Tab-separated table of C-alpha atoms in Angstrom:
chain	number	residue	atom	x	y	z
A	1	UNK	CA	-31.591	-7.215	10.760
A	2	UNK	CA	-29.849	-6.497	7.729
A	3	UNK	CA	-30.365	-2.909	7.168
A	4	UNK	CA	-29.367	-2.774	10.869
A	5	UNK	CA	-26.175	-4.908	9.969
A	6	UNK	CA	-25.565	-2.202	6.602
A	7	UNK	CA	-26.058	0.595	8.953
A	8	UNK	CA	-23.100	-0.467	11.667
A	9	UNK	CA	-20.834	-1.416	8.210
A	10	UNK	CA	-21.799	1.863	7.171
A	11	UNK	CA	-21.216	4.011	10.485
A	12	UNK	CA	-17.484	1.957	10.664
A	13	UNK	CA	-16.664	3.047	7.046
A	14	UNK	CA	-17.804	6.846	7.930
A	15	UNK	CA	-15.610	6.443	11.276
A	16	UNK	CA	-12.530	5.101	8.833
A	17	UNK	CA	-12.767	8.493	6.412
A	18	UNK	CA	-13.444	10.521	9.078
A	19	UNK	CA	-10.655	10.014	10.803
A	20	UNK	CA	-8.250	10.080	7.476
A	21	UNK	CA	-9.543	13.805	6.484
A	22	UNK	CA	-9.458	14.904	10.224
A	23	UNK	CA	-5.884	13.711	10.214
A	24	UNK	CA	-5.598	15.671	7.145
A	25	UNK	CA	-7.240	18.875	8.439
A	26	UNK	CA	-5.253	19.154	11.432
A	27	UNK	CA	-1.791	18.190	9.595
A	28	UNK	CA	-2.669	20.836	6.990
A	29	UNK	CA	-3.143	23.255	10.172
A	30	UNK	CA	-0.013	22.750	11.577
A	31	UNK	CA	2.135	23.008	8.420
A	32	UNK	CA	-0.146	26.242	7.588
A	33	UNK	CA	0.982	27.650	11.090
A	34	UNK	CA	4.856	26.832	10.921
A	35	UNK	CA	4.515	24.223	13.948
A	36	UNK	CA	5.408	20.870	11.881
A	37	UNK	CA	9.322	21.080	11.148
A	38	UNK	CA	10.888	20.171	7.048
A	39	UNK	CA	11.669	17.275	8.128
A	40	UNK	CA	8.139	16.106	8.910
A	41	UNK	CA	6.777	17.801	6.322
A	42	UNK	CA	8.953	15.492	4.043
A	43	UNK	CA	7.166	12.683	5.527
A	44	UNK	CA	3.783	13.603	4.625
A	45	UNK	CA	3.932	11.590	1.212
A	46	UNK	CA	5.396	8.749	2.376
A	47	UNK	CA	3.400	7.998	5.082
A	48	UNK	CA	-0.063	8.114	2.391
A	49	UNK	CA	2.318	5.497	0.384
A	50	UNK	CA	2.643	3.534	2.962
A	51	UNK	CA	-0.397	3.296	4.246
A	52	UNK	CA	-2.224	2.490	0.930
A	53	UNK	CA	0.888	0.026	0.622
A	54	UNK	CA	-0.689	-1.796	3.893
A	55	UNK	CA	-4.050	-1.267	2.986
A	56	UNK	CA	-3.770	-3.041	-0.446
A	57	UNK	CA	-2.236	-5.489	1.324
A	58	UNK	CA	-4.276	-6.823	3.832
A	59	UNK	CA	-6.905	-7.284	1.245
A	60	UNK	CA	-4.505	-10.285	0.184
A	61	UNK	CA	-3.473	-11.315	4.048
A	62	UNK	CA	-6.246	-10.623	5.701
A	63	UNK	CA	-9.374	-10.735	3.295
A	64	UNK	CA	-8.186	-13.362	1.145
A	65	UNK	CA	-5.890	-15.272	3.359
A	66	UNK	CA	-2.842	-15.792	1.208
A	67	UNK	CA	0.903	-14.794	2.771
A	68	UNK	CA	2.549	-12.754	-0.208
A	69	UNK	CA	6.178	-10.890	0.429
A	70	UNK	CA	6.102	-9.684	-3.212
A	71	UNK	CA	4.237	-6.267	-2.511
A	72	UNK	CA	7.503	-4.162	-3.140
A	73	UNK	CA	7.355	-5.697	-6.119
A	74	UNK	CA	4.588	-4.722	-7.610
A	75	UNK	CA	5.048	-1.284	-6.038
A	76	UNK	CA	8.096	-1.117	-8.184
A	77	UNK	CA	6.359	-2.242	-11.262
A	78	UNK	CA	4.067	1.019	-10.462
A	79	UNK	CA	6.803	3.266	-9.591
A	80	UNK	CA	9.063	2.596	-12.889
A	81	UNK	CA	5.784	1.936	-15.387
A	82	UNK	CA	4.606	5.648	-14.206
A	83	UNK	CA	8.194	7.366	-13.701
A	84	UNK	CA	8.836	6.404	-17.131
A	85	UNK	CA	5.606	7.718	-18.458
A	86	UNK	CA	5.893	11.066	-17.052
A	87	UNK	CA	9.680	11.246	-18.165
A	88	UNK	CA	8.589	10.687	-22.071
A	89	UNK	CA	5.753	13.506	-21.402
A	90	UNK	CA	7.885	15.970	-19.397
A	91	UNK	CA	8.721	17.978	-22.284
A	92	UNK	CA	5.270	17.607	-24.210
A	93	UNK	CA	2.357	20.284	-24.003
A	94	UNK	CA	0.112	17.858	-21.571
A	95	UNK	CA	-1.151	19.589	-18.679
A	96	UNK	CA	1.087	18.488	-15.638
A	97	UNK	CA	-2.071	17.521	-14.057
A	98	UNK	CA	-3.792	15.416	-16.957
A	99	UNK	CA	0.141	13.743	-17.106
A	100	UNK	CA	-0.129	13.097	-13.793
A	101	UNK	CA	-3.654	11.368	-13.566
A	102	UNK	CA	-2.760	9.133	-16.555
A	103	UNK	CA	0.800	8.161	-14.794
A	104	UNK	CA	-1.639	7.300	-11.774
A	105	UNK	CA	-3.532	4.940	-14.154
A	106	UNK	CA	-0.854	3.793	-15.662
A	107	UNK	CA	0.798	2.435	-12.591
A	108	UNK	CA	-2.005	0.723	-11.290
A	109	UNK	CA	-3.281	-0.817	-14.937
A	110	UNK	CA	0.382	-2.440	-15.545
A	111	UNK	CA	0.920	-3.602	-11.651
A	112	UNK	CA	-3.032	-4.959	-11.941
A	113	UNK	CA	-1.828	-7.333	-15.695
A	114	UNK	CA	1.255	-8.187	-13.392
A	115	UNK	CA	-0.863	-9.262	-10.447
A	116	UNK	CA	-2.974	-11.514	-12.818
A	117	UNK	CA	-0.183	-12.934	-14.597
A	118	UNK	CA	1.667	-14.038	-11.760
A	119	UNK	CA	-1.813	-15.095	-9.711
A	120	UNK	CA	-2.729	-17.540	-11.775
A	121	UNK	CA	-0.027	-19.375	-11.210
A	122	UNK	CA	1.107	-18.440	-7.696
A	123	UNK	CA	-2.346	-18.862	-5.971
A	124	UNK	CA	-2.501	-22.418	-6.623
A	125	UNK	CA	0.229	-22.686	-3.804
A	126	UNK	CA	-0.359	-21.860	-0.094
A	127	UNK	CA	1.376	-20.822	3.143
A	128	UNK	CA	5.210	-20.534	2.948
A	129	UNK	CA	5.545	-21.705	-0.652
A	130	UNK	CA	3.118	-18.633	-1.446
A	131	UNK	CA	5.152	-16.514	0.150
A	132	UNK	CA	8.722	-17.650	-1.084
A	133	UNK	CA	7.184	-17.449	-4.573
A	134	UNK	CA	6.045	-14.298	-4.171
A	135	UNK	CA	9.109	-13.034	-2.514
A	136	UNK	CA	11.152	-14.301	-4.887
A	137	UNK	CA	9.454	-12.793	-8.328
A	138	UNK	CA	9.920	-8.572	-6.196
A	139	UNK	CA	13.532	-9.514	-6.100
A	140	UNK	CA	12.999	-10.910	-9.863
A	141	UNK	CA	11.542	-7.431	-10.831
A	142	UNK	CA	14.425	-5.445	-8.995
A	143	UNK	CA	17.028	-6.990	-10.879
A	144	UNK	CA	15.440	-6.812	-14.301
A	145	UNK	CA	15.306	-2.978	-13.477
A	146	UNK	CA	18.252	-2.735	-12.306
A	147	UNK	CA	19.373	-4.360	-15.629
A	148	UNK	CA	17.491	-2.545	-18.232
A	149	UNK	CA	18.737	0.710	-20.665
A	150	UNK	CA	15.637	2.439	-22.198
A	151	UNK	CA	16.657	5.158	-24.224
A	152	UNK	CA	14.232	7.676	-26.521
A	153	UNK	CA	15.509	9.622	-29.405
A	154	UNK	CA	13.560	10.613	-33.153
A	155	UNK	CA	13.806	6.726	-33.978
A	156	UNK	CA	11.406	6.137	-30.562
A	157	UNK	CA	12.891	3.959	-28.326
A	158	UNK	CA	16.276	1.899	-28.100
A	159	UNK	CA	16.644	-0.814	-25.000
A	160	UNK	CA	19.450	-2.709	-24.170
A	161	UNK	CA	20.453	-4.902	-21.396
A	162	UNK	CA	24.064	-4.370	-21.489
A	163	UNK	CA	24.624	-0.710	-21.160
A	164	UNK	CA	23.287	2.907	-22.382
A	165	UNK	CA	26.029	3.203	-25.012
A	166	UNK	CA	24.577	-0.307	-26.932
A	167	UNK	CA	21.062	2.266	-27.036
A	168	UNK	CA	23.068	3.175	-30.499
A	169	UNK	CA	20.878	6.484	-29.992
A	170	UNK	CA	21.399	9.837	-32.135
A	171	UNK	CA	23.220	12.978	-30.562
A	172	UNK	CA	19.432	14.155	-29.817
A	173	UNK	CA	18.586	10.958	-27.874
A	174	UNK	CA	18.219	10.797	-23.810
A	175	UNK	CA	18.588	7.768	-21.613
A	176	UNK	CA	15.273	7.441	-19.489
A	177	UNK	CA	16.016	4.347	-17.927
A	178	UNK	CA	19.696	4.210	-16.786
A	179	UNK	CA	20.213	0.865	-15.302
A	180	UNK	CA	21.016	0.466	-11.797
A	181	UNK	CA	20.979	4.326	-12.229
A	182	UNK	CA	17.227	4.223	-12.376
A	183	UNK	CA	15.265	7.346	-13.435
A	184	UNK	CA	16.252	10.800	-13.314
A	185	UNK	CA	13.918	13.968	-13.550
A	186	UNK	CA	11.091	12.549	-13.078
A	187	UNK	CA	7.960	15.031	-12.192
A	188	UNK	CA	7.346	16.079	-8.460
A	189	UNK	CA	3.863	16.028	-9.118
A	190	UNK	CA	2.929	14.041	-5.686
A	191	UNK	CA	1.547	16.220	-2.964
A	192	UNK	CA	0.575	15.313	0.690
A	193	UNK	CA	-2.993	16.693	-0.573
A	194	UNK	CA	-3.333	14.160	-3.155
A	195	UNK	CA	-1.770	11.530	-1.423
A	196	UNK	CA	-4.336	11.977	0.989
A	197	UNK	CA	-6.984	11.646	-2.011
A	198	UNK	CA	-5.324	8.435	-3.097
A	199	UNK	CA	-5.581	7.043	0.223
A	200	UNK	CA	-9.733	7.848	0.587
A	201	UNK	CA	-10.331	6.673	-2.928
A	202	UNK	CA	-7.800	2.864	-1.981
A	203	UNK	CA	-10.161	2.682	1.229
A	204	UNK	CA	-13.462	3.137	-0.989
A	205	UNK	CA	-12.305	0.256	-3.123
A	206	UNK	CA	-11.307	-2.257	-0.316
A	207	UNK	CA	-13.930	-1.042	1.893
A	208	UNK	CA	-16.760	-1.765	-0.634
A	209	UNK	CA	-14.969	-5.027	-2.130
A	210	UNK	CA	-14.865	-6.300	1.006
A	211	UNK	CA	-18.774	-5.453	2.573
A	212	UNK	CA	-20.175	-6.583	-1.242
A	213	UNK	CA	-21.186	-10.175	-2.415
A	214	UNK	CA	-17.841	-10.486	-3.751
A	215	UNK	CA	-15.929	-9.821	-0.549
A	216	UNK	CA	-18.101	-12.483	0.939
A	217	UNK	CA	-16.985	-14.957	-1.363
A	218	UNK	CA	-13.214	-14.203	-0.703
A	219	UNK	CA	-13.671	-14.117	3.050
A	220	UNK	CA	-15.374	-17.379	2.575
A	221	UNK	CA	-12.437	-18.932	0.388
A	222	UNK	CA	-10.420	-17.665	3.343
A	223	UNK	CA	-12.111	-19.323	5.996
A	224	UNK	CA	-12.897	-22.997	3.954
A	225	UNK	CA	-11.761	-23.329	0.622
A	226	UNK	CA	-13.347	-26.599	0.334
A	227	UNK	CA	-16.938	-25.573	1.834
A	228	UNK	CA	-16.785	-22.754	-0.565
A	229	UNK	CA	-15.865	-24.647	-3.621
A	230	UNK	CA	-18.756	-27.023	-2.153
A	231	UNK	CA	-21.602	-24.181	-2.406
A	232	UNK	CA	-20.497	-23.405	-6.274
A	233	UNK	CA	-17.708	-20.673	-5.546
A	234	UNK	CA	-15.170	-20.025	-8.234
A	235	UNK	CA	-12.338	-19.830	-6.229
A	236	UNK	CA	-9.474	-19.121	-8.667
A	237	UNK	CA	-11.505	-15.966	-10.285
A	238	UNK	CA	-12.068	-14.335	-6.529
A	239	UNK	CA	-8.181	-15.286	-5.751
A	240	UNK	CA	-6.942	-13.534	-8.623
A	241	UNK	CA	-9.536	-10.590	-8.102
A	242	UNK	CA	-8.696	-9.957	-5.087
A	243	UNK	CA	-4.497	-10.066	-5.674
A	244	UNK	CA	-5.085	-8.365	-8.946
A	245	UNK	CA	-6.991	-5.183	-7.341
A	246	UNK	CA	-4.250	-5.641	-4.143
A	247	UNK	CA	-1.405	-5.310	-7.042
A	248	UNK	CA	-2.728	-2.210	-8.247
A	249	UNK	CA	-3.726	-0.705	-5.111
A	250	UNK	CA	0.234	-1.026	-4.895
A	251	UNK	CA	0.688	-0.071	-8.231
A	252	UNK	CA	-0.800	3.350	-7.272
A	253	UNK	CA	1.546	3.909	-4.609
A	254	UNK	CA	4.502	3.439	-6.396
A	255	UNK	CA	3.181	5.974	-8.527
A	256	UNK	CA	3.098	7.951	-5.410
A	257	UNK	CA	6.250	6.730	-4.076
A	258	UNK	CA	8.330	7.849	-7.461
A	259	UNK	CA	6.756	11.099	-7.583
A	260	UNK	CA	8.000	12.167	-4.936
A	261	UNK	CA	11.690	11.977	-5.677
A	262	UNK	CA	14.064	13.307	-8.127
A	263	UNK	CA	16.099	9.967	-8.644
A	264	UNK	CA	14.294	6.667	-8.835
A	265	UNK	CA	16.431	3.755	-8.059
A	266	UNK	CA	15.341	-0.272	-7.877
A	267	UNK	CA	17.859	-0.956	-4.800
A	268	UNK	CA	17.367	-2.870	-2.055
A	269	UNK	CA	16.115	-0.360	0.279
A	270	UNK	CA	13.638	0.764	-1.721
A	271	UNK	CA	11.824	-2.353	-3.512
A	272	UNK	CA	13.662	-4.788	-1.275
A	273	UNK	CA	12.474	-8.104	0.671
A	274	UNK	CA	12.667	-5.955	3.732
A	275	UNK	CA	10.277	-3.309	2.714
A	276	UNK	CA	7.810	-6.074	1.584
A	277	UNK	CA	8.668	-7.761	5.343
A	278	UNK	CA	7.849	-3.841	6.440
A	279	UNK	CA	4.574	-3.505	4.719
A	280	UNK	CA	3.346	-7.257	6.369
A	281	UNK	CA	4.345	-5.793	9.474
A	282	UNK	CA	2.011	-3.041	9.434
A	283	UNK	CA	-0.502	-5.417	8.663
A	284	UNK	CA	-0.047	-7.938	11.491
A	285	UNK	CA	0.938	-4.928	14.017
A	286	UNK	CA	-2.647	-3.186	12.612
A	287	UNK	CA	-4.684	-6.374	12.937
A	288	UNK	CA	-4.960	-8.951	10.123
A	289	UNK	CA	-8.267	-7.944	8.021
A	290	UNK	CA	-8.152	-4.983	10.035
A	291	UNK	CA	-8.326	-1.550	7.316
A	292	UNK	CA	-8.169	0.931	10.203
A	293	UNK	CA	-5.861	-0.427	12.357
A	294	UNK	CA	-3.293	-1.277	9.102
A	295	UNK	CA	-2.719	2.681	8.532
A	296	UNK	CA	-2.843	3.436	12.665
A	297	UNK	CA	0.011	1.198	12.462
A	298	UNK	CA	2.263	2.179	8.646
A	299	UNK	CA	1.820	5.805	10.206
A	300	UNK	CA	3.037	4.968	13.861
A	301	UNK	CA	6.177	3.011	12.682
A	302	UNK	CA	6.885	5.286	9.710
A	303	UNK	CA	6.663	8.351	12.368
A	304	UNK	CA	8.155	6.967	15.553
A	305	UNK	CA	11.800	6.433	14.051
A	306	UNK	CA	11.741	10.496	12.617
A	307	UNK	CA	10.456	11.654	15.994
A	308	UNK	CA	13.046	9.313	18.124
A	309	UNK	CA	16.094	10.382	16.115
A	310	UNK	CA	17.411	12.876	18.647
A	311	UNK	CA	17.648	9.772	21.145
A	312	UNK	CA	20.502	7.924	18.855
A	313	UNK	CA	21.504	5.853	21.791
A	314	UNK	CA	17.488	4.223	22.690
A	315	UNK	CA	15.680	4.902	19.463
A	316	UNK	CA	15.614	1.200	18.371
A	317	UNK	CA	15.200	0.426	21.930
A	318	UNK	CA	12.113	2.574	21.910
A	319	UNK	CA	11.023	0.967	18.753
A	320	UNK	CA	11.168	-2.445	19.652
A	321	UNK	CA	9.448	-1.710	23.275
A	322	UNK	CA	6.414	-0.016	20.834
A	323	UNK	CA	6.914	-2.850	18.577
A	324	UNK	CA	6.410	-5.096	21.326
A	325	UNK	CA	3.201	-3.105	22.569
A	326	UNK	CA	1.683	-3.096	20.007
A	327	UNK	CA	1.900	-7.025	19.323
A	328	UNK	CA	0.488	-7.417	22.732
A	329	UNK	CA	-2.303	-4.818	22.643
A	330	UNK	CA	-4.115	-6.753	19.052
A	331	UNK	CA	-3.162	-10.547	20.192
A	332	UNK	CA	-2.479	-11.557	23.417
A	333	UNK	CA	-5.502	-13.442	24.339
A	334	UNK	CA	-5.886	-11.224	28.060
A	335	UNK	CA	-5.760	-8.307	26.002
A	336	UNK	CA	-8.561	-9.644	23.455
A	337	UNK	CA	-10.377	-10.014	26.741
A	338	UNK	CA	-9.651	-6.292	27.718
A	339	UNK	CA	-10.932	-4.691	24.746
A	340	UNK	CA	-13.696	-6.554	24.831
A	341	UNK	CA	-14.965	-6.158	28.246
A	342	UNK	CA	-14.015	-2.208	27.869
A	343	UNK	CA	-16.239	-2.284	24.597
A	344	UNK	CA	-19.487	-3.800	25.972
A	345	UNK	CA	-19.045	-1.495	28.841
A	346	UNK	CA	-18.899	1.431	26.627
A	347	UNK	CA	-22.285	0.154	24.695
A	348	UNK	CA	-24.494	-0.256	27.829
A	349	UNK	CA	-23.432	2.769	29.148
A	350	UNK	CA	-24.717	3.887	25.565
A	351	UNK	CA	-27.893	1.998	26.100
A	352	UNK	CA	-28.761	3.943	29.710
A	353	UNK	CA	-28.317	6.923	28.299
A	354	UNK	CA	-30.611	6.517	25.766
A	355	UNK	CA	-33.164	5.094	27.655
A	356	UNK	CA	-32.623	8.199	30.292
């Protein structure tokens, strides 16, 4: 019964990849065959952010249980930490690659100490407090970014909090961190390719955390704190685990995320309440605890507002109607019913067959 059980787990995980690198194969045949315009193109990395963005994330919503808005924070934390890195080692003799690699690692290590920090903490609250908390310490880490001069000369480094002429730098000295200015020049080492790679190896992590003994324990601490506390869980070490590896997940798109552009600013539309709002919603729209359906749905709404542009007059229309759908389709209760029915339909057709 088991090894039955590990070998549906393992078909679904197969299904998950498989349909990530077929995505990828028949993306990368379009672009190779001029039929995907710039502006898609453009899109390519962001939509891998996002979707490791709402993968990390419903490891803490819908593994663990726990409402947290603070995800564009730690994606920020990931962005800047890395950014900064690769700005000090632009002009060095380390192989682009190799610079790139340890940005990625950097990133997720200093959103990871981050996620513990404030976990401890935080996860001793629940529901809407959770969530306020949370929300409250992305907007925390926004302003302190916006608020901080880092500046690198043959001294090392000079910060400030005022402006970038208190660095008191030499003539030789460069501002790396310019305020509400952000980051300028950093590397644009990300690519749709390993964006794509970032994405398989974030679904091998939360895939395997959640099928192992560990991911039972947090889906148990989810379900009944108190019954699993009863049985001799620890539940604050399996909180923080799982936030901690959900931080870094993010960490490692904001690595992804900053890569990608020239200029690297903290501002509201990029490491703003709304984005976190954004990344729960393609979590809920995707199915809570749902992996698959949580990148189905950051690649639909990240899509659907490029491809509707030409309509200015109905493309929020549009967007709300799919919106809408969407919510419907994964939980109105008659369309629970639908899926259901359509499934067990699908398996005893399965079963005839075989038998024939």
């Amino acid at each position: 019964m088991r090894q039955r059980k590990l070998t549906k787990t393992f078909k679904s995980n197969l299904i998950t990849y498989g349909m990530v690198i077929a995505a990828y194969v028949i993306i990368q045949i379009l672009i190779n065959t001029g039929n995907i315009s710039n502006l898609l193109k453009g899109l390519m990395v962001p939509l891998c952010t996002y979707a490791i963005l709402a993968v990390s994330l419903n490891l803490t919503v819908g593994i663990l249980g726990e409402l947290s808005l603070g995800h564009a924070g730690f994606m920020c934390l990931g962005a800047f930490a890395s950014a900064f890195f690769s700005s000090c080692m632009k002009e060095t003799s380390i192989p682009p690659a190799l610079r790139f690699f340890l940005a990625i690692l950097i990133g997720a290590v200093v959103a990871g100490i981050f996620g513990v920090l404030i976990g401890i903490p935080v996860l001793r609250l629940r529901g809407d407090y959770l969530a306020i908390v949370t929300l409250a310490f992305g907007e925390i880490i926004k302003n302190l970014v916006n608020a901080l001069y880092v500046g690198l000369d043959e001294d090392g480094f000079h910060f400030s909090m005022k402006n970038s002429m208190d660095l008191n730098m030499s003539d030789q000295g460069r501002v790396i961190i310019n305020g509400a200015q952000g980051i300028t020049g950093t590397p644009k080492d990300a690519t749709f390719t390993i964006g794509i790679v970032l994405l398989l190896i974030t679904l091998f992590i939360v895939l395997n955390l959640i099928y192992s003994r560990d991911g039972r324990a947090i889906m148990s601490i989810r379900d009944n704190t108190i019954a699993a506390e009863s049985v001799g869980i620890n539940i604050t070490k399996y909180k923080i685990m799982a936030f901690s590896i959900s931080a870094a997940l993010a960490g490692v798109a904001g690595v992804l995320y900053a890569h990608n552009l020239s200029a690297l600013t903290a501002t509201s539309k990029n490491f703003g309440y709304n984005m976190s709002i954004l990344f729960l919603v393609f979590v809920v729209l995707g199915g809570i605890g749902n992996i698959r359906g949580s990148i189905i749905a950051a690649v639909v709404l990240t899509l659907l507002p490029e491809l509707l542009r030409g309509l200015n007059d109905y493309r929020m229309l549009i967007y709300s109607i799919v919106l809408i759908a969407m919510m419907l389709f994964n939980w109105a209760p008659k369309c629970i019913e639908w899926r259901e029915k359509l499934v067990s339909k699908v398996k005893s057709r399965r079963k005839e067959t075989k038998e024939v």
